[in-house]
PDB file of C-alpha atoms in Angstrom:
ATOM      1  CA  MET N   1     126.661 245.763 119.858  1.00  0.00           C
ATOM      2  CA  MET N   2     126.733 246.826 116.259  1.00  0.00           C
ATOM      3  CA  ARG N   3     123.852 247.959 114.117  1.00  0.00           C
ATOM      4  CA  LEU N   4     123.799 247.335 110.383  1.00  0.00           C
ATOM      5  CA  THR N   5     121.325 249.104 108.109  1.00  0.00           C
ATOM      6  CA  ARG N   6     120.428 248.308 104.546  1.00  0.00           C
ATOM      7  CA  ARG N   7     118.336 250.498 102.223  1.00  0.00           C
ATOM      8  CA  TYR N   8     115.785 249.175  99.739  1.00  0.00           C
ATOM      9  CA  ARG N   9     113.406 250.851  97.324  1.00  0.00           C
ATOM     10  CA  PHE N  10     110.005 249.913  96.001  1.00  0.00           C
ATOM     11  CA  SER N  11     107.219 251.708  94.175  1.00  0.00           C
ATOM     12  CA  ALA N  12     103.548 251.179  94.840  1.00  0.00           C
ATOM     13  CA  LEU N  13     100.073 252.582  94.399  1.00  0.00           C
ATOM     14  CA  HIS N  14      97.657 253.384  97.202  1.00  0.00           C
ATOM     15  CA  ARG N  15      94.579 255.294  98.176  1.00  0.00           C
ATOM     16  CA  LEU N  16      93.911 256.232 101.787  1.00  0.00           C
ATOM     17  CA  LEU N  17      90.353 255.178 102.490  1.00  0.00           C
ATOM     18  CA  ALA N  18      88.930 254.202 105.881  1.00  0.00           C
ATOM     19  CA  PRO N  19      86.119 251.769 105.043  1.00  0.00           C
ATOM     20  CA  HIS N  20      83.884 252.806 107.964  1.00  0.00           C
ATOM     21  CA  LEU N  21      83.866 256.474 106.861  1.00  0.00           C
ATOM     22  CA  SER N  22      81.911 258.247 104.134  1.00  0.00           C
ATOM     23  CA  GLU N  23      83.603 259.661 101.010  1.00  0.00           C
ATOM     24  CA  GLY N  24      83.256 263.128 102.507  1.00  0.00           C
ATOM     25  CA  ALA N  25      84.763 262.088 105.830  1.00  0.00           C
ATOM     26  CA  ASN N  26      87.662 260.323 104.051  1.00  0.00           C
ATOM     27  CA  ARG N  27      88.286 263.439 101.987  1.00  0.00           C
ATOM     28  CA  ALA N  28      88.286 265.563 105.169  1.00  0.00           C
ATOM     29  CA  LEU N  29      90.628 263.117 106.928  1.00  0.00           C
ATOM     30  CA  TYR N  30      93.118 262.215 104.201  1.00  0.00           C
ATOM     31  CA  GLY N  31      92.808 265.098 101.707  1.00  0.00           C
ATOM     32  CA  LYS N  32      94.355 264.407  98.298  1.00  0.00           C
ATOM     33  CA  CYS N  33      95.658 261.045  99.538  1.00  0.00           C
ATOM     34  CA  SER N  34      92.057 259.847  99.260  1.00  0.00           C
ATOM     35  CA  ASN N  35      91.605 260.735  95.568  1.00  0.00           C
ATOM     36  CA  PRO N  36      89.471 257.921  94.128  1.00  0.00           C
ATOM     37  CA  HIS N  37      91.834 256.584  91.459  1.00  0.00           C
ATOM     38  CA  GLY N  38      94.828 256.274  93.784  1.00  0.00           C
ATOM     39  CA  HIS N  39      98.380 257.564  93.435  1.00  0.00           C
ATOM     40  CA  GLY N  40     101.884 256.193  93.825  1.00  0.00           C
ATOM     41  CA  HIS N  41     105.109 256.657  95.740  1.00  0.00           C
ATOM     42  CA  ASP N  42     108.718 255.568  95.522  1.00  0.00           C
ATOM     43  CA  TYR N  43     109.203 254.204  99.021  1.00  0.00           C
ATOM     44  CA  LEU N  44     112.600 254.092 100.693  1.00  0.00           C
ATOM     45  CA  LEU N  45     112.862 251.306 103.269  1.00  0.00           C
ATOM     46  CA  GLU N  46     115.667 250.984 105.805  1.00  0.00           C
ATOM     47  CA  VAL N  47     115.964 247.748 107.738  1.00  0.00           C
ATOM     48  CA  SER N  48     118.352 247.740 110.713  1.00  0.00           C
ATOM     49  CA  VAL N  49     119.654 244.662 112.491  1.00  0.00           C
ATOM     50  CA  ARG N  50     121.778 244.524 115.604  1.00  0.00           C
ATOM     51  CA  GLY N  51     124.005 242.101 117.403  1.00  0.00           C
ATOM     52  CA  PRO N  52     127.553 241.407 118.486  1.00  0.00           C
ATOM     53  CA  VAL N  53     130.264 241.231 115.830  1.00  0.00           C
ATOM     54  CA  ASP N  54     130.994 237.560 115.222  1.00  0.00           C
ATOM     55  CA  ALA N  55     134.636 236.973 116.146  1.00  0.00           C
ATOM     56  CA  ALA N  56     135.300 234.546 113.289  1.00  0.00           C
ATOM     57  CA  SER N  57     133.643 236.408 110.416  1.00  0.00           C
ATOM     58  CA  GLY N  58     134.024 239.986 111.669  1.00  0.00           C
ATOM     59  CA  ARG N  59     130.391 240.638 110.792  1.00  0.00           C
ATOM     60  CA  VAL N  60     127.154 241.339 112.624  1.00  0.00           C
ATOM     61  CA  ALA N  61     124.962 239.860 109.884  1.00  0.00           C
ATOM     62  CA  ASP N  62     125.105 238.419 106.414  1.00  0.00           C
ATOM     63  CA  ALA N  63     123.771 241.345 104.380  1.00  0.00           C
ATOM     64  CA  ARG N  64     122.911 238.978 101.542  1.00  0.00           C
ATOM     65  CA  ALA N  65     120.686 236.902 103.848  1.00  0.00           C
ATOM     66  CA  LEU N  66     118.941 240.140 104.842  1.00  0.00           C
ATOM     67  CA  ASP N  67     118.555 241.025 101.151  1.00  0.00           C
ATOM     68  CA  ARG N  68     116.917 237.678 100.432  1.00  0.00           C
ATOM     69  CA  LEU N  69     114.543 238.059 103.378  1.00  0.00           C
ATOM     70  CA  VAL N  70     113.496 241.581 102.360  1.00  0.00           C
ATOM     71  CA  GLU N  71     113.186 240.668  98.686  1.00  0.00           C
ATOM     72  CA  GLU N  72     111.068 237.589  99.330  1.00  0.00           C
ATOM     73  CA  GLN N  73     108.894 238.908 102.161  1.00  0.00           C
ATOM     74  CA  VAL N  74     108.581 242.618 101.409  1.00  0.00           C
ATOM     75  CA  LEU N  75     109.608 243.669  97.916  1.00  0.00           C
ATOM     76  CA  ALA N  76     107.871 240.716  96.230  1.00  0.00           C
ATOM     77  CA  ALA N  77     104.662 241.608  98.072  1.00  0.00           C
ATOM     78  CA  PHE N  78     104.671 245.371  97.532  1.00  0.00           C
ATOM     79  CA  ASP N  79     106.857 246.483  94.624  1.00  0.00           C
ATOM     80  CA  HIS N  80     104.687 247.717  91.744  1.00  0.00           C
ATOM     81  CA  GLN N  81     101.566 246.575  93.557  1.00  0.00           C
ATOM     82  CA  ASP N  82      98.316 248.182  94.643  1.00  0.00           C
ATOM     83  CA  LEU N  83      98.715 248.465  98.413  1.00  0.00           C
ATOM     84  CA  ASN N  84      94.951 248.554  98.983  1.00  0.00           C
ATOM     85  CA  ALA N  85      94.789 245.062  97.501  1.00  0.00           C
ATOM     86  CA  ALA N  86      98.040 243.852  99.096  1.00  0.00           C
ATOM     87  CA  MET N  87      97.204 244.921 102.685  1.00  0.00           C
ATOM     88  CA  ALA N  88      94.255 244.356 104.981  1.00  0.00           C
ATOM     89  CA  ALA N  89      94.624 247.705 106.800  1.00  0.00           C
ATOM     90  CA  VAL N  90      94.383 251.238 105.379  1.00  0.00           C
ATOM     91  CA  PRO N  91      97.712 251.624 103.538  1.00  0.00           C
ATOM     92  CA  THR N  92      99.072 254.587 105.464  1.00  0.00           C
ATOM     93  CA  THR N  93     102.845 254.714 105.861  1.00  0.00           C
ATOM     94  CA  GLU N  94     102.312 253.744 109.510  1.00  0.00           C
ATOM     95  CA  ASN N  95     100.329 250.607 108.661  1.00  0.00           C
ATOM     96  CA  LEU N  96     102.699 249.696 105.842  1.00  0.00           C
ATOM     97  CA  ALA N  97     105.688 249.955 108.201  1.00  0.00           C
ATOM     98  CA  LEU N  98     103.860 247.762 110.749  1.00  0.00           C
ATOM     99  CA  ASP N  99     103.030 245.239 108.016  1.00  0.00           C
ATOM    100  CA  ILE N 100     106.670 245.159 106.866  1.00  0.00           C
ATOM    101  CA  ARG N 101     107.856 244.697 110.445  1.00  0.00           C
ATOM    102  CA  GLY N 102     105.419 241.788 110.901  1.00  0.00           C
ATOM    103  CA  ARG N 103     106.544 240.123 107.677  1.00  0.00           C
ATOM    104  CA  LEU N 104     110.202 240.383 108.673  1.00  0.00           C
ATOM    105  CA  LEU N 105     109.638 239.032 112.188  1.00  0.00           C
ATOM    106  CA  ARG N 106     107.492 236.111 110.988  1.00  0.00           C
ATOM    107  CA  SER N 107     110.215 234.893 108.608  1.00  0.00           C
ATOM    108  CA  TRP N 108     113.219 236.044 110.647  1.00  0.00           C
ATOM    109  CA  SER N 109     114.238 232.585 111.861  1.00  0.00           C
ATOM    110  CA  SER N 110     114.372 231.239 108.300  1.00  0.00           C
ATOM    111  CA  ALA N 111     116.959 233.892 107.374  1.00  0.00           C
ATOM    112  CA  PHE N 112     118.909 234.056 110.640  1.00  0.00           C
ATOM    113  CA  ARG N 113     119.068 230.828 112.583  1.00  0.00           C
ATOM    114  CA  GLY N 114     120.972 231.862 115.707  1.00  0.00           C
ATOM    115  CA  GLU N 115     120.161 234.191 118.597  1.00  0.00           C
ATOM    116  CA  TRP N 116     121.720 237.098 116.633  1.00  0.00           C
ATOM    117  CA  PRO N 117     121.247 239.297 114.706  1.00  0.00           C
ATOM    118  CA  ARG N 118     117.880 240.657 115.794  1.00  0.00           C
ATOM    119  CA  LEU N 119     115.685 243.199 114.089  1.00  0.00           C
ATOM    120  CA  ASP N 120     116.569 246.656 115.421  1.00  0.00           C
ATOM    121  CA  GLY N 121     114.122 248.784 113.481  1.00  0.00           C
ATOM    122  CA  VAL N 122     112.268 249.612 110.312  1.00  0.00           C
ATOM    123  CA  ARG N 123     112.280 253.109 108.783  1.00  0.00           C
ATOM    124  CA  LEU N 124     109.974 253.799 105.884  1.00  0.00           C
ATOM    125  CA  GLY N 125     109.919 256.958 103.791  1.00  0.00           C
ATOM    126  CA  GLU N 126     106.841 257.551 101.658  1.00  0.00           C
ATOM    127  CA  THR N 127     108.586 260.647 100.313  1.00  0.00           C
ATOM    128  CA  PRO N 128     111.884 262.146 101.476  1.00  0.00           C
ATOM    129  CA  ARG N 129     109.842 264.396 103.803  1.00  0.00           C
ATOM    130  CA  ASN N 130     107.447 261.860 105.290  1.00  0.00           C
ATOM    131  CA  ILE N 131     109.135 259.127 107.281  1.00  0.00           C
ATOM    132  CA  ILE N 132     107.879 256.567 109.791  1.00  0.00           C
ATOM    133  CA  GLU N 133     110.227 254.691 112.117  1.00  0.00           C
ATOM    134  CA  ILE N 134     109.540 251.677 114.330  1.00  0.00           C
ATOM    135  CA  LYS N 135     112.289 250.821 116.806  1.00  0.00           C
ATOM    136  CA  GLU N 136     112.403 247.428 118.481  1.00  0.00           C
ATOM    137  CA  THR N 137     112.811 247.347 122.262  1.00  0.00           C
ATOM    138  CA  PRO N 138     116.399 246.196 122.975  1.00  0.00           C
TER     139      PRO N 138
ATOM    140  CA  MET P   1     123.273 267.783 122.378  1.00  0.00           C
ATOM    141  CA  PHE P   2     124.824 265.772 119.569  1.00  0.00           C
ATOM    142  CA  ILE P   3     127.232 267.125 117.002  1.00  0.00           C
ATOM    143  CA  THR P   4     128.304 265.163 113.945  1.00  0.00           C
ATOM    144  CA  ARG P   5     131.140 265.567 111.516  1.00  0.00           C
ATOM    145  CA  GLN P   6     131.366 263.620 108.274  1.00  0.00           C
ATOM    146  CA  ALA P   7     134.538 262.533 106.496  1.00  0.00           C
ATOM    147  CA  GLU P   8     135.537 260.158 103.738  1.00  0.00           C
ATOM    148  CA  PHE P   9     138.377 257.940 102.680  1.00  0.00           C
ATOM    149  CA  SER P  10     138.841 255.535  99.803  1.00  0.00           C
ATOM    150  CA  ALA P  11     140.547 252.248 100.485  1.00  0.00           C
ATOM    151  CA  GLY P  12     141.114 248.735  99.226  1.00  0.00           C
ATOM    152  CA  ARG P  13     140.478 245.589 101.206  1.00  0.00           C
ATOM    153  CA  VAL P  14     139.834 241.887 100.982  1.00  0.00           C
ATOM    154  CA  CYS P  15     137.475 240.075 103.354  1.00  0.00           C
ATOM    155  CA  ARG P  16     138.688 236.534 103.821  1.00  0.00           C
ATOM    156  CA  SER P  17     139.467 234.369 106.792  1.00  0.00           C
ATOM    157  CA  THR P  18     142.691 232.364 106.836  1.00  0.00           C
ATOM    158  CA  ALA P  19     140.831 229.682 108.817  1.00  0.00           C
ATOM    159  CA  LEU P  20     138.528 228.985 105.859  1.00  0.00           C
ATOM    160  CA  SER P  21     138.927 227.507 102.389  1.00  0.00           C
ATOM    161  CA  ASP P  22     138.507 229.599  99.235  1.00  0.00           C
ATOM    162  CA  GLU P  23     135.086 228.088  98.752  1.00  0.00           C
ATOM    163  CA  GLN P  24     134.004 228.821 102.333  1.00  0.00           C
ATOM    164  CA  ASN P  25     135.273 232.401 102.082  1.00  0.00           C
ATOM    165  CA  ARG P  26     133.316 232.925  98.897  1.00  0.00           C
ATOM    166  CA  ALA P  27     130.187 231.494 100.495  1.00  0.00           C
ATOM    167  CA  LEU P  28     130.602 233.745 103.533  1.00  0.00           C
ATOM    168  CA  TYR P  29     131.739 237.041 102.027  1.00  0.00           C
ATOM    169  CA  GLY P  30     130.710 236.792  98.366  1.00  0.00           C
ATOM    170  CA  PRO P  31     132.650 239.063  96.003  1.00  0.00           C
ATOM    171  CA  ALA P  32     134.248 240.803  98.997  1.00  0.00           C
ATOM    172  CA  ALA P  33     136.434 237.679  99.326  1.00  0.00           C
ATOM    173  CA  ASN P  34     138.051 238.121  95.903  1.00  0.00           C
ATOM    174  CA  PRO P  35     141.758 237.640  96.671  1.00  0.00           C
ATOM    175  CA  HIS P  36     142.929 240.660  94.688  1.00  0.00           C
ATOM    176  CA  GLY P  37     140.733 242.930  96.761  1.00  0.00           C
ATOM    177  CA  HIS P  38     138.154 245.569  96.064  1.00  0.00           C
ATOM    178  CA  GLY P  39     137.595 249.137  97.204  1.00  0.00           C
ATOM    179  CA  HIS P  40     135.017 251.566  98.514  1.00  0.00           C
ATOM    180  CA  ASN P  41     134.626 255.261  99.132  1.00  0.00           C
ATOM    181  CA  PHE P  42     133.988 254.887 102.835  1.00  0.00           C
ATOM    182  CA  VAL P  43     131.963 257.792 104.219  1.00  0.00           C
ATOM    183  CA  PHE P  44     131.782 257.996 108.004  1.00  0.00           C
ATOM    184  CA  GLU P  45     130.182 260.194 110.627  1.00  0.00           C
ATOM    185  CA  VAL P  46     131.594 260.879 114.061  1.00  0.00           C
ATOM    186  CA  THR P  47     128.979 262.006 116.592  1.00  0.00           C
ATOM    187  CA  LEU P  48     129.935 263.655 119.891  1.00  0.00           C
ATOM    188  CA  GLU P  49     127.622 264.208 122.831  1.00  0.00           C
ATOM    189  CA  GLY P  50     127.877 267.065 125.296  1.00  0.00           C
ATOM    190  CA  GLU P  51     126.521 270.445 126.303  1.00  0.00           C
ATOM    191  CA  PRO P  52     127.681 273.706 124.727  1.00  0.00           C
ATOM    192  CA  ASP P  53     130.497 275.274 126.708  1.00  0.00           C
ATOM    193  CA  PRO P  54     129.132 278.441 128.415  1.00  0.00           C
ATOM    194  CA  ASP P  55     132.141 280.483 127.231  1.00  0.00           C
ATOM    195  CA  THR P  56     132.452 279.335 123.614  1.00  0.00           C
ATOM    196  CA  GLY P  57     128.899 278.193 122.870  1.00  0.00           C
ATOM    197  CA  MET P  58     130.364 275.060 121.301  1.00  0.00           C
ATOM    198  CA  VAL P  59     130.064 271.406 122.307  1.00  0.00           C
ATOM    199  CA  PHE P  60     133.523 270.828 120.891  1.00  0.00           C
ATOM    200  CA  ASP P  61     135.842 272.722 118.590  1.00  0.00           C
ATOM    201  CA  LEU P  62     135.036 271.255 115.160  1.00  0.00           C
ATOM    202  CA  LYS P  63     138.440 272.260 113.810  1.00  0.00           C
ATOM    203  CA  LYS P  64     139.999 270.055 116.486  1.00  0.00           C
ATOM    204  CA  LEU P  65     137.609 267.220 115.676  1.00  0.00           C
ATOM    205  CA  LYS P  66     138.525 267.548 112.005  1.00  0.00           C
ATOM    206  CA  GLU P  67     142.229 267.343 112.916  1.00  0.00           C
ATOM    207  CA  ILE P  68     141.653 264.244 115.057  1.00  0.00           C
ATOM    208  CA  ILE P  69     139.680 262.537 112.272  1.00  0.00           C
ATOM    209  CA  GLU P  70     142.335 263.461 109.735  1.00  0.00           C
ATOM    210  CA  ARG P  71     145.251 262.295 111.868  1.00  0.00           C
ATOM    211  CA  GLU P  72     143.682 259.091 113.177  1.00  0.00           C
ATOM    212  CA  VAL P  73     141.586 257.852 110.271  1.00  0.00           C
ATOM    213  CA  VAL P  74     141.733 259.664 106.945  1.00  0.00           C
ATOM    214  CA  GLY P  75     145.523 260.164 106.901  1.00  0.00           C
ATOM    215  CA  PRO P  76     146.403 256.536 107.693  1.00  0.00           C
ATOM    216  CA  MET P  77     143.606 254.908 105.655  1.00  0.00           C
ATOM    217  CA  ASP P  78     142.951 257.044 102.574  1.00  0.00           C
ATOM    218  CA  HIS P  79     144.151 255.398  99.342  1.00  0.00           C
ATOM    219  CA  ARG P  80     145.610 252.461 101.267  1.00  0.00           C
ATOM    220  CA  PHE P  81     145.122 248.751 100.969  1.00  0.00           C
ATOM    221  CA  LEU P  82     143.839 248.083 104.484  1.00  0.00           C
ATOM    222  CA  ASN P  83     144.983 244.459 104.851  1.00  0.00           C
ATOM    223  CA  GLN P  84     148.565 245.299 103.926  1.00  0.00           C
ATOM    224  CA  GLU P  85     149.082 248.845 105.110  1.00  0.00           C
ATOM    225  CA  VAL P  86     146.844 249.625 108.097  1.00  0.00           C
ATOM    226  CA  PRO P  87     147.181 247.667 111.335  1.00  0.00           C
ATOM    227  CA  PRO P  88     145.331 245.826 112.834  1.00  0.00           C
ATOM    228  CA  PHE P  89     143.929 244.707 109.485  1.00  0.00           C
ATOM    229  CA  ASP P  90     146.989 242.582 108.818  1.00  0.00           C
ATOM    230  CA  HIS P  91     145.352 240.104 111.208  1.00  0.00           C
ATOM    231  CA  VAL P  92     141.786 241.469 111.713  1.00  0.00           C
ATOM    232  CA  ILE P  93     139.390 241.027 108.766  1.00  0.00           C
ATOM    233  CA  PRO P  94     138.504 244.553 107.545  1.00  0.00           C
ATOM    234  CA  THR P  95     134.764 244.043 107.393  1.00  0.00           C
ATOM    235  CA  THR P  96     132.769 247.250 107.617  1.00  0.00           C
ATOM    236  CA  GLU P  97     131.877 246.264 111.194  1.00  0.00           C
ATOM    237  CA  ASN P  98     135.528 245.820 112.222  1.00  0.00           C
ATOM    238  CA  LEU P  99     136.466 249.014 110.406  1.00  0.00           C
ATOM    239  CA  ALA P 100     133.787 250.970 112.309  1.00  0.00           C
ATOM    240  CA  ARG P 101     135.105 249.543 115.568  1.00  0.00           C
ATOM    241  CA  GLU P 102     138.668 250.545 114.680  1.00  0.00           C
ATOM    242  CA  ILE P 103     137.553 254.103 113.792  1.00  0.00           C
ATOM    243  CA  TRP P 104     135.733 254.236 117.144  1.00  0.00           C
ATOM    244  CA  ARG P 105     138.854 253.046 118.989  1.00  0.00           C
ATOM    245  CA  ARG P 106     141.083 255.627 117.283  1.00  0.00           C
ATOM    246  CA  ILE P 107     138.713 258.547 117.966  1.00  0.00           C
ATOM    247  CA  GLN P 108     137.680 257.367 121.426  1.00  0.00           C
ATOM    248  CA  ARG P 109     141.152 257.795 122.922  1.00  0.00           C
ATOM    249  CA  HIS P 110     140.812 261.561 122.484  1.00  0.00           C
ATOM    250  CA  PHE P 111     137.620 261.712 124.530  1.00  0.00           C
ATOM    251  CA  GLY P 112     138.399 259.973 127.797  1.00  0.00           C
ATOM    252  CA  GLY P 113     136.842 261.520 130.872  1.00  0.00           C
ATOM    253  CA  GLY P 114     136.164 265.010 129.490  1.00  0.00           C
ATOM    254  CA  ARG P 115     132.804 266.776 129.415  1.00  0.00           C
ATOM    255  CA  VAL P 116     132.359 265.647 125.810  1.00  0.00           C
ATOM    256  CA  ARG P 117     132.056 261.990 124.924  1.00  0.00           C
ATOM    257  CA  LEU P 118     132.127 260.033 121.694  1.00  0.00           C
ATOM    258  CA  HIS P 119     128.545 258.941 121.067  1.00  0.00           C
ATOM    259  CA  ALA P 120     128.638 256.992 117.798  1.00  0.00           C
ATOM    260  CA  VAL P 121     130.468 256.173 114.620  1.00  0.00           C
ATOM    261  CA  ARG P 122     128.424 255.528 111.485  1.00  0.00           C
ATOM    262  CA  LEU P 123     130.317 254.019 108.566  1.00  0.00           C
ATOM    263  CA  TYR P 124     128.839 253.748 105.077  1.00  0.00           C
ATOM    264  CA  GLU P 125     130.172 250.941 102.917  1.00  0.00           C
ATOM    265  CA  THR P 126     127.870 252.223 100.164  1.00  0.00           C
ATOM    266  CA  GLY P 127     124.982 254.676 100.186  1.00  0.00           C
ATOM    267  CA  ASP P 128     122.660 251.734 100.856  1.00  0.00           C
ATOM    268  CA  LEU P 129     124.582 249.902 103.558  1.00  0.00           C
ATOM    269  CA  PHE P 130     125.962 251.292 106.784  1.00  0.00           C
ATOM    270  CA  VAL P 131     126.800 250.278 110.331  1.00  0.00           C
ATOM    271  CA  ASP P 132     126.434 252.203 113.600  1.00  0.00           C
ATOM    272  CA  TYR P 133     128.711 251.546 116.545  1.00  0.00           C
ATOM    273  CA  SER P 134     128.565 253.073 120.021  1.00  0.00           C
ATOM    274  CA  GLY P 135     131.040 250.882 121.866  1.00  0.00           C
ATOM    275  CA  GLU P 136     130.473 247.403 123.236  1.00  0.00           C
ATOM    276  CA  ALA P 137     127.971 248.628 125.822  1.00  0.00           C
ATOM    277  CA  GLY P 138     125.987 250.704 123.313  1.00  0.00           C
TER     278      GLY P 138
END
């Protein structure tokens, strides 16, 4: 098995706001991330795929097919967007990573037609010091 | 405990299959199939797994690991055209996946049966694309 990882970047605006909580409770929960006018981040996204190395091509995946999938399903939806408008859930890094994972899995078979490669994981950095990782079960 | 050492070599390569036409190679590998070749500064990480030796406090002597990496990988591959100068890439397509596997094979033979084992090889084709390999079972 080989794992291939590709890094992507996008920038977006968000405000952490749980709709069932008061302004005061949101402020207590999320601190400055709940400031009313929102703020932005340069997100760093790593998408990992895994599979056997194809004997004929010597590759585990077509990185350009992965690029197209991520561009169409993730970057087009989130780059330079307001995440509160683009997502149903509170746009924490956790929920954004889950949303990205869901988008990739829903369109996976249009990018990769065979049994392999499979999604191995999604790693999303809101800043270089705040990183969420979701690993798929092998 | 895991211990990782990083190293780098710069090399030329061409990714094309003799079983395919020019057009098919271009469709499969993109610009990497250009017949005159292209190059990368390949950065790689070798990760060993083991417990610190009670006498030395070290998992493995990093000077020795550096020598192994130098002798097996950097020496033979740095500033070489892989397809023409570094077996097995005269008949194995030097994709980043196959290159990671070859680095694994060359390092692995120094860690058979000891108390330290080779855990993984990570090979960066660019800062935004890398593969991880931990053997066929990994």
